[in-house]
mmCIF file with all atom_site columns, C-alpha atoms and ligand atoms in Angstrom:
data_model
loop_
_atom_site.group_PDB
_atom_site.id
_atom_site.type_symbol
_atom_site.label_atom_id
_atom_site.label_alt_id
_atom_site.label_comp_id
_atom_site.label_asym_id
_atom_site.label_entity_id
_atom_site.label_seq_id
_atom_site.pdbx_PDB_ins_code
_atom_site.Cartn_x
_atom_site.Cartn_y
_atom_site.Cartn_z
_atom_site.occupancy
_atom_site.B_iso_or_equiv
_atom_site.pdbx_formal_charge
_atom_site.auth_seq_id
_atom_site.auth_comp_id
_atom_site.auth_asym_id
_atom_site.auth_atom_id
_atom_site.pdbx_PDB_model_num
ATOM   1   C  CA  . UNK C 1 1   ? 0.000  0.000  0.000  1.00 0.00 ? 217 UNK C CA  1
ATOM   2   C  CA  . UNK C 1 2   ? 0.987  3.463  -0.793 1.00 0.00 ? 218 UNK C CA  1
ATOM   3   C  CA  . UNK C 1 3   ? -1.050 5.779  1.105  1.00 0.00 ? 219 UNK C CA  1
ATOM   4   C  CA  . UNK C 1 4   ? -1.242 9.695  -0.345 1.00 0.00 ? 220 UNK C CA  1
ATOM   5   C  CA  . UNK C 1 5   ? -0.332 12.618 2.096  1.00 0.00 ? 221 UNK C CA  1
ATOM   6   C  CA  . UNK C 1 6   ? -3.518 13.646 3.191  1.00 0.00 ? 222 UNK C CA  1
ATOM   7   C  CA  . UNK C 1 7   ? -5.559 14.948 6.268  1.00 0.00 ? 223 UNK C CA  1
ATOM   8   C  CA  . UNK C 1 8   ? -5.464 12.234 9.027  1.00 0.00 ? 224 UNK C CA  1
ATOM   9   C  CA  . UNK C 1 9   ? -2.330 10.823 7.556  1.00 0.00 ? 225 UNK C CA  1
ATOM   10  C  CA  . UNK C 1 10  ? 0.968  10.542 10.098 1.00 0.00 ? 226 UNK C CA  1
ATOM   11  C  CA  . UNK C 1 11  ? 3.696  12.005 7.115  1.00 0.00 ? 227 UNK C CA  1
ATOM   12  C  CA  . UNK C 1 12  ? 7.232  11.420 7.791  1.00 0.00 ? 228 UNK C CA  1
ATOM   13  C  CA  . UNK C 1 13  ? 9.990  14.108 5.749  1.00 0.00 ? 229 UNK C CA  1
ATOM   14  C  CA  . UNK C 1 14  ? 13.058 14.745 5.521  1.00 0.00 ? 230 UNK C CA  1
ATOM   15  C  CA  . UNK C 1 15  ? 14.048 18.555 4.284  1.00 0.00 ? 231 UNK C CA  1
ATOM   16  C  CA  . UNK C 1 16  ? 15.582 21.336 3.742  1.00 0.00 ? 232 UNK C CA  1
ATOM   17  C  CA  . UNK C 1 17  ? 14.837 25.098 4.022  1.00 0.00 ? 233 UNK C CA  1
ATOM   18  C  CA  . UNK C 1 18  ? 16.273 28.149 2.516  1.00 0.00 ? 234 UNK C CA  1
ATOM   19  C  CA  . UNK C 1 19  ? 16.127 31.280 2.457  1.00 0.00 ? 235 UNK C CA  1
ATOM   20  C  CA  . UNK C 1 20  ? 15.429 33.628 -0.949 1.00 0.00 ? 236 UNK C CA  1
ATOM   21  C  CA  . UNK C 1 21  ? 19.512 34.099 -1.281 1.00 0.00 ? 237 UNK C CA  1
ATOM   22  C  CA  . UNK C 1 22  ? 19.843 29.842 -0.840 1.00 0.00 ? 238 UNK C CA  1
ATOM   23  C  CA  . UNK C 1 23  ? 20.974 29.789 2.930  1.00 0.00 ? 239 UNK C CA  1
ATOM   24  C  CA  . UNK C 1 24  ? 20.235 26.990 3.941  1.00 0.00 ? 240 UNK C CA  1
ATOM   25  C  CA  . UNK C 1 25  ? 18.067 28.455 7.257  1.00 0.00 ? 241 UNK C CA  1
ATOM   26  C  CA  . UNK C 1 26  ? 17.175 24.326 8.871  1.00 0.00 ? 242 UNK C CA  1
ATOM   27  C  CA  . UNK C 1 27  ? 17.405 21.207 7.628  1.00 0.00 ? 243 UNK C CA  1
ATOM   28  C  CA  . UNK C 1 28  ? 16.178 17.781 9.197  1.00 0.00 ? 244 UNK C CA  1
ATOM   29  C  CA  . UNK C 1 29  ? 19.123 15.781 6.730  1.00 0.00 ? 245 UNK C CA  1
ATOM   30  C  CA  . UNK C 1 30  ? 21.886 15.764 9.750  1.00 0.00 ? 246 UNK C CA  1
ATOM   31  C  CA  . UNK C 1 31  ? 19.589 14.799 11.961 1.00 0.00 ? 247 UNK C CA  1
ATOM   32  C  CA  . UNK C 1 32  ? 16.118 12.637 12.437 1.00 0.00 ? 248 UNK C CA  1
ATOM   33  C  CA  . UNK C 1 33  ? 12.891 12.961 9.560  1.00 0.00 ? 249 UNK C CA  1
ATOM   34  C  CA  . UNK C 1 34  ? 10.135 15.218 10.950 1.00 0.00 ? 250 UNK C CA  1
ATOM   35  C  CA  . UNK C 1 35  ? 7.033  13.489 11.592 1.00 0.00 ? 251 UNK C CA  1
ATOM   36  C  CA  . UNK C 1 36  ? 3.746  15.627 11.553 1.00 0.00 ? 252 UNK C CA  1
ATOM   37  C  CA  . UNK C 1 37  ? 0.067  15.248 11.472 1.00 0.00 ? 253 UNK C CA  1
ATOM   38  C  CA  . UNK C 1 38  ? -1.054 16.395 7.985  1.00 0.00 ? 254 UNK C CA  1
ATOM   39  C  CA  . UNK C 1 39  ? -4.173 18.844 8.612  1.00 0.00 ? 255 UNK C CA  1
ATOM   40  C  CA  . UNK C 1 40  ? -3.165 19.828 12.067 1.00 0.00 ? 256 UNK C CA  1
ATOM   41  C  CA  . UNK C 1 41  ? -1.071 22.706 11.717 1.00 0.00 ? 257 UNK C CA  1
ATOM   42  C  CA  . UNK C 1 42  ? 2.197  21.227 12.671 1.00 0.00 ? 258 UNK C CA  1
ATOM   43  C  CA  . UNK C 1 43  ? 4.061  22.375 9.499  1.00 0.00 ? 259 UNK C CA  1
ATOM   44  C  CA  . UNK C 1 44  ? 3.418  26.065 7.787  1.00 0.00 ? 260 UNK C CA  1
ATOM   45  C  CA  . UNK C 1 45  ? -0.216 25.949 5.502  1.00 0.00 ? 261 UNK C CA  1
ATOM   46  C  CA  . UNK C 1 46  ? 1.835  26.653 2.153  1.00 0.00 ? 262 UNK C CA  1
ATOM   47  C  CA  . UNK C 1 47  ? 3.647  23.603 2.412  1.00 0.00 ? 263 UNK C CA  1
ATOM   48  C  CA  . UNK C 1 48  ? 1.258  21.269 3.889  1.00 0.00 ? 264 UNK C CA  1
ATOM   49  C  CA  . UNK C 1 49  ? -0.817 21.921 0.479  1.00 0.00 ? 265 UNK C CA  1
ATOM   50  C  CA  . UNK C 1 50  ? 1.559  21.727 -1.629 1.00 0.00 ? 266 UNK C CA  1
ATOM   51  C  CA  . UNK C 1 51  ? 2.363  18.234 0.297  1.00 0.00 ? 267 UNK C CA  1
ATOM   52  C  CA  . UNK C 1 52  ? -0.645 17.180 -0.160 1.00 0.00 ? 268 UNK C CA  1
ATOM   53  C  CA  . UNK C 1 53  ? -0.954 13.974 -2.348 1.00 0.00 ? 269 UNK C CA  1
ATOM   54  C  CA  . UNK C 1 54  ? 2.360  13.595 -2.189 1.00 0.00 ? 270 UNK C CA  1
ATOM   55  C  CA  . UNK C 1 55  ? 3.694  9.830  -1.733 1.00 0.00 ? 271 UNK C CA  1
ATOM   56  C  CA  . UNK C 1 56  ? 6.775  8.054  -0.571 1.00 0.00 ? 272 UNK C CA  1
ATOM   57  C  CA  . UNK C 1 57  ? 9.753  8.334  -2.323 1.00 0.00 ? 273 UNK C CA  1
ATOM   58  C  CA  . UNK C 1 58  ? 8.477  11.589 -3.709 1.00 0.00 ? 274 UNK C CA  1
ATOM   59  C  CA  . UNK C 1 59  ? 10.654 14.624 -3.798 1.00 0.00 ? 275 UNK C CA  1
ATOM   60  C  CA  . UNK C 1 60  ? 9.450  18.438 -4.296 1.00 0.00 ? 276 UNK C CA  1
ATOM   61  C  CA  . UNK C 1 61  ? 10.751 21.547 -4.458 1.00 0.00 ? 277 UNK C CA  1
ATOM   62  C  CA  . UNK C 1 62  ? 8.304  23.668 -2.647 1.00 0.00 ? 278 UNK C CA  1
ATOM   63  C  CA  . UNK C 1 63  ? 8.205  28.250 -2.342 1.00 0.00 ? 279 UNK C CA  1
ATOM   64  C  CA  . UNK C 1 64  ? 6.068  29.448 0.274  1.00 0.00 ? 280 UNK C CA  1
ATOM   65  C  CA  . UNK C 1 65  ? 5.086  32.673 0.172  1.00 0.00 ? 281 UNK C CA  1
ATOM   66  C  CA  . UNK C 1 66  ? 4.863  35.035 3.374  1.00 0.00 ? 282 UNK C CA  1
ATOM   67  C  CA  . UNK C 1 67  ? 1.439  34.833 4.130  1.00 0.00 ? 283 UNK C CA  1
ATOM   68  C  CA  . UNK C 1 68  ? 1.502  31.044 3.791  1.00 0.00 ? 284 UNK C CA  1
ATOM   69  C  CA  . UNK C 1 69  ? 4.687  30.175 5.442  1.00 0.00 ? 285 UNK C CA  1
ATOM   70  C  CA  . UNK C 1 70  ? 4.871  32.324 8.768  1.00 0.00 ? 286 UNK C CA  1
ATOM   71  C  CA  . UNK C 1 71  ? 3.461  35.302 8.323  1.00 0.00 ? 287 UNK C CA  1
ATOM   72  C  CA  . UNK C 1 72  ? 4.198  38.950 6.783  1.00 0.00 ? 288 UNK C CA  1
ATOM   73  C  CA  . UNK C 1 73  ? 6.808  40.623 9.358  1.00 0.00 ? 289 UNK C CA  1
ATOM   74  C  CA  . UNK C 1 74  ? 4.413  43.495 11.156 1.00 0.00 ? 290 UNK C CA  1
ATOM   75  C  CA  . UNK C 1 75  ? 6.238  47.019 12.301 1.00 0.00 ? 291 UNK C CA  1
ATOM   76  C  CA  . UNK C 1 76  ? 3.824  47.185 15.399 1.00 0.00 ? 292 UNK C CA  1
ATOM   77  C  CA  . UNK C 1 77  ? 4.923  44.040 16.525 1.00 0.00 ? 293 UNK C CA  1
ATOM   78  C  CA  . UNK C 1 78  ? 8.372  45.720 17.701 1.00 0.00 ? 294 UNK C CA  1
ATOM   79  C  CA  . UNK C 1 79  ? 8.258  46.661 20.859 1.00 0.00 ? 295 UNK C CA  1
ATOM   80  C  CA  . UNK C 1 80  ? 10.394 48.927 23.740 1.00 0.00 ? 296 UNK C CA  1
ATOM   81  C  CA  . UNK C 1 81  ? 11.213 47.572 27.117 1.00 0.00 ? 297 UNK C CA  1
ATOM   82  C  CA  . UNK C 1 82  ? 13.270 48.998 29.720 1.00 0.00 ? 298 UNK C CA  1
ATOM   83  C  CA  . UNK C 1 83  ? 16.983 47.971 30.044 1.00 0.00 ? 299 UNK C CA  1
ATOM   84  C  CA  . UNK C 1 84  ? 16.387 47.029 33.475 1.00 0.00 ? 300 UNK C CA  1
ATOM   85  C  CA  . UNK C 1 85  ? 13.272 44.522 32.581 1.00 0.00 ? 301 UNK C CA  1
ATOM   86  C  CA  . UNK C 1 86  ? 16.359 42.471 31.449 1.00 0.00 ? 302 UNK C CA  1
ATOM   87  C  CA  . UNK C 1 87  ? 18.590 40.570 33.859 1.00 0.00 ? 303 UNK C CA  1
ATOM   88  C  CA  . UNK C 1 88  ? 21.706 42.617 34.323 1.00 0.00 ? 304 UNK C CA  1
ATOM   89  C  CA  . UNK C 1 89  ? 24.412 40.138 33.212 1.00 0.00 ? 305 UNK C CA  1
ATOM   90  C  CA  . UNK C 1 90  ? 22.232 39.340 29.950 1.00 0.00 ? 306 UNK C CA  1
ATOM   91  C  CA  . UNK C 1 91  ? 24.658 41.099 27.338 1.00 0.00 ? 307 UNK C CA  1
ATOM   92  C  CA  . UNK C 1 92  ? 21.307 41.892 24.841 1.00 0.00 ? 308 UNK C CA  1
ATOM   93  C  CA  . UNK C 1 93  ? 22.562 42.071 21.153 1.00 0.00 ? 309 UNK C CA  1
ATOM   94  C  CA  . UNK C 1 94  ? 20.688 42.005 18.149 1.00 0.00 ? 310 UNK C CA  1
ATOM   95  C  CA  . UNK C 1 95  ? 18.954 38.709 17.032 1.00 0.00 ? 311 UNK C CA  1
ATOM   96  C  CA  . UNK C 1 96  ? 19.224 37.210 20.323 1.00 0.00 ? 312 UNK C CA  1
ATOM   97  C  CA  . UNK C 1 97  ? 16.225 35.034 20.389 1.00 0.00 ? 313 UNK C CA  1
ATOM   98  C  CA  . UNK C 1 98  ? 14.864 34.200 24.411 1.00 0.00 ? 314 UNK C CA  1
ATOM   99  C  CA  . UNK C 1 99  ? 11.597 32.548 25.282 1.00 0.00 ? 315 UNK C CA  1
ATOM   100 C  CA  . UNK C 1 100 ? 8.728  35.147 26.714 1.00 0.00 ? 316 UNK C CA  1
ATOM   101 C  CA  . UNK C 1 101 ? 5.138  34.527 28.341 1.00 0.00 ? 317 UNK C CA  1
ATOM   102 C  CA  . UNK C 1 102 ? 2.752  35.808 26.746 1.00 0.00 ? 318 UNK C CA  1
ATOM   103 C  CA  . UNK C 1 103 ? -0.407 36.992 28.729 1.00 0.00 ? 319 UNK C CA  1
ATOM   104 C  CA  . UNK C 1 104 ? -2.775 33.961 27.785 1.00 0.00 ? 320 UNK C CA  1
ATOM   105 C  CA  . UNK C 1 105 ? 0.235  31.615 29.101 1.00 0.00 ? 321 UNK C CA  1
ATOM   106 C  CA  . UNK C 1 106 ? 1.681  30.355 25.539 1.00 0.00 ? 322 UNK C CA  1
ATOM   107 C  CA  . UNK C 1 107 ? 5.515  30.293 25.416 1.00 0.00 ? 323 UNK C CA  1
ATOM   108 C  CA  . UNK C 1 108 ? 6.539  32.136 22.102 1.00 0.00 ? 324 UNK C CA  1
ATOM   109 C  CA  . UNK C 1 109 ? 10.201 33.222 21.121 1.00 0.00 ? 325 UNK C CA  1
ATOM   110 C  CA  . UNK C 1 110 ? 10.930 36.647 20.450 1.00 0.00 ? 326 UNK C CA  1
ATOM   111 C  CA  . UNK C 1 111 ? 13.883 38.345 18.987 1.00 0.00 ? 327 UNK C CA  1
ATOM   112 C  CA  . UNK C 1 112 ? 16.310 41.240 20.100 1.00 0.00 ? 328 UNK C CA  1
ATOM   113 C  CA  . UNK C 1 113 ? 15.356 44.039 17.580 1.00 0.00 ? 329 UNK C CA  1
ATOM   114 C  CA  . UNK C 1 114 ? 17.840 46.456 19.129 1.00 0.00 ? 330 UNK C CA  1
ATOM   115 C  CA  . UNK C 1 115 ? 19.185 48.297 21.634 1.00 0.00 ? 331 UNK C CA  1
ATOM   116 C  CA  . UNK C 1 116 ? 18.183 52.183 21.844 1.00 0.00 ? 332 UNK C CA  1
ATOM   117 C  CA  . UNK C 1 117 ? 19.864 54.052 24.538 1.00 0.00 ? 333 UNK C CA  1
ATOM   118 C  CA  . UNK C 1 118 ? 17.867 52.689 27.850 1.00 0.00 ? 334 UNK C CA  1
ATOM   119 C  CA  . UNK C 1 119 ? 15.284 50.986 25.799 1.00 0.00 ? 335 UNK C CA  1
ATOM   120 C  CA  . UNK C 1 120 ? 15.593 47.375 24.011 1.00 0.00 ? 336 UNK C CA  1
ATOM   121 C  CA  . UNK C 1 121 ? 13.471 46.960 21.113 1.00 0.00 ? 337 UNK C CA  1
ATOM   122 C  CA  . UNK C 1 122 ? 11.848 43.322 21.032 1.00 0.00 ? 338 UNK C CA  1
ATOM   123 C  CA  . UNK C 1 123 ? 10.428 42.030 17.979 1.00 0.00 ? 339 UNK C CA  1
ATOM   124 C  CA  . UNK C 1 124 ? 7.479  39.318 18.322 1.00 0.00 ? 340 UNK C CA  1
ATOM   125 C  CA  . UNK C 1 125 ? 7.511  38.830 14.619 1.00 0.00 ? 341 UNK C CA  1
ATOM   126 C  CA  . UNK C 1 126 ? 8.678  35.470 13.892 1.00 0.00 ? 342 UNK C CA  1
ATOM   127 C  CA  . UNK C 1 127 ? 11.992 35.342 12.751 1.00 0.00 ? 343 UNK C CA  1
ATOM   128 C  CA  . UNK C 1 128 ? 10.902 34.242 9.374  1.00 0.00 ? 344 UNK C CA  1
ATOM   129 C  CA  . UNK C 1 129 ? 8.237  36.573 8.967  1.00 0.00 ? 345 UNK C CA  1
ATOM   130 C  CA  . UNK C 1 130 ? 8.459  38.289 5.806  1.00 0.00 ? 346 UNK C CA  1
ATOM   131 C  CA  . UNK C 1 131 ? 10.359 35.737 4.239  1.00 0.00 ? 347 UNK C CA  1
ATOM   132 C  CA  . UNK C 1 132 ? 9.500  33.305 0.757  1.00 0.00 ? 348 UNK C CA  1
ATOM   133 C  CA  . UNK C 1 133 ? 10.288 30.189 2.181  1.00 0.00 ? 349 UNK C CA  1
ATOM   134 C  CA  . UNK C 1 134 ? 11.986 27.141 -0.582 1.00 0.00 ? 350 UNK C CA  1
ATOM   135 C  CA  . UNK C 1 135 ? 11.468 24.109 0.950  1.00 0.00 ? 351 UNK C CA  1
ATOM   136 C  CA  . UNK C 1 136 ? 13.352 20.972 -0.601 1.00 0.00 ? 352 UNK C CA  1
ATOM   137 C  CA  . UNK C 1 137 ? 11.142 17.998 1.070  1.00 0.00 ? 353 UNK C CA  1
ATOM   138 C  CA  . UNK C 1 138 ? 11.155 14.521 0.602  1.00 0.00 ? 354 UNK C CA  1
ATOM   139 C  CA  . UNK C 1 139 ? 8.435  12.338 1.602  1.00 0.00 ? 355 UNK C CA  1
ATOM   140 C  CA  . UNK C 1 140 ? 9.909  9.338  3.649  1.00 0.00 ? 356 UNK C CA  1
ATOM   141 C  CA  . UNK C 1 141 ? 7.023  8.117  5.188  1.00 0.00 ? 357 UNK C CA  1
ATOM   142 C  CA  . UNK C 1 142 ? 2.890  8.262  5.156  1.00 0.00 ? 358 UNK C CA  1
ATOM   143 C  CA  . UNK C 1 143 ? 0.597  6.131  7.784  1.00 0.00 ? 359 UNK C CA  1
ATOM   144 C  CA  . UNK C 1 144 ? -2.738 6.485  8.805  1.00 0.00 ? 360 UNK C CA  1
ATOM   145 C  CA  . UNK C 1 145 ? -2.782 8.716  12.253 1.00 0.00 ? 361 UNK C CA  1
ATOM   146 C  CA  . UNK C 1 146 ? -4.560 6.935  15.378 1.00 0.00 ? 362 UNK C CA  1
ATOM   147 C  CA  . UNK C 1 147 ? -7.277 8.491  17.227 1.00 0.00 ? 363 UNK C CA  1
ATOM   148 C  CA  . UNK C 1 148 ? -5.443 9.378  20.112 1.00 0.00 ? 364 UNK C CA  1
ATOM   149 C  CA  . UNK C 1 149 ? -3.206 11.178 17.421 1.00 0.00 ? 365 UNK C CA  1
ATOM   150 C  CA  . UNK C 1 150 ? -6.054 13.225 15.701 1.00 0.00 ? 366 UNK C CA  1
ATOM   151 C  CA  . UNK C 1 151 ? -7.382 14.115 19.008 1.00 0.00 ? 367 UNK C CA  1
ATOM   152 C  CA  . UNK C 1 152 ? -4.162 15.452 20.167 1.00 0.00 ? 368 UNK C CA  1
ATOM   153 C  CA  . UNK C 1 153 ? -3.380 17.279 16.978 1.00 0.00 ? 369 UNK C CA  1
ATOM   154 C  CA  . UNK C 1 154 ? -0.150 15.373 17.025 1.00 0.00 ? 370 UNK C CA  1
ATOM   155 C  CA  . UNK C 1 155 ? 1.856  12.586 15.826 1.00 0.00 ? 371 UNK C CA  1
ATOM   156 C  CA  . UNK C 1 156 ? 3.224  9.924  19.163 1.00 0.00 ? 372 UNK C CA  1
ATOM   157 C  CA  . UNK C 1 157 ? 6.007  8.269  16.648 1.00 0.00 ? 373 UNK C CA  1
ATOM   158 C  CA  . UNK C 1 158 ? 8.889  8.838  18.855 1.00 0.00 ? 374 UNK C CA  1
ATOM   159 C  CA  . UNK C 1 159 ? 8.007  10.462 22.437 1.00 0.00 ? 375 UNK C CA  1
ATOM   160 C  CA  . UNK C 1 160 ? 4.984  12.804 23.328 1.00 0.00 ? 376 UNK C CA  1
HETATM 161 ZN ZN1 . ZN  V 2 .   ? -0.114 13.730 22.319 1.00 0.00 ? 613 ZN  V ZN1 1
#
């Protein structure tokens, strides 16, 4: 059986991503395939379409626009904060990336913009806000997900 990438379907890929100057930005080839739940969000809308009926053994050459990958980069999403909001011996430089709280309790990463005199500019864009995505993916593995899966809106191949 060779099952199609689909919604419901467990999808197991290796790939690469670059930026629009071909840097590579990540890349799952030195490392372990990423598993996702097609449907569910785990992977950025542009390329879970163009994934979609996809099967293994395939390879594809995928571009992701902005709006379909993670987002256009926002201005007002730059915001000042005090110097001394920051621990002292944190030296704060630009693109340091930290891990905030945001109020409704969900863990994002946020970037140093820049520093401004007192102030420190953080950016909540996404780092790749902005940015065409060119994905080089290719599909190692497809399975049906379980319930427990689908209800979680996650694959359980390797640990929770
Ligand atoms: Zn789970």
């Amino acid at each position: 059986m060779n099952s199609a990438v689909g919604p419901g379907m467990v999808v197991l890929i290796h790939y690469t991503l670059r930026d629009p100057q071909g840097e590579v930005i990540d890349s799952s080839m030195q490392s372990h395939p990423l598993e996702y739940l097609h449907g569910a969000g785990n992977i950025v809308v542009g390329l879970e379409k163009a994934l979609t009926g996809s099967k293994v053994g395939e390879r594809k050459r995928v571009k992701v626009a902005a709006k379909e990958g993670y987002g256009e980069a926002r201005p007002d999403a730059i915001h000042a904060f005090p110097r001394g909001a920051f621990p002292q011996e944190m030296e704060l430089q630009p693109g340091m990336q930290f891990s905030a709280e945001a109020e409704n309790g969900q863990v994002m990463t946020v970037w140093v913009h820049s520093v401004e005199g007192e102030n420190v500019m953080i950016d909540f864009n996404h780092p790749l806000a902005g940015m065409e995505l060119d994905f080089e993916v290719q599909i190692e593995g497809v399975r049906a997900a379980s319930q427990e899966e689908i209800a979680h809106g996650h694959p359980h191949g390797h640990h929770h």
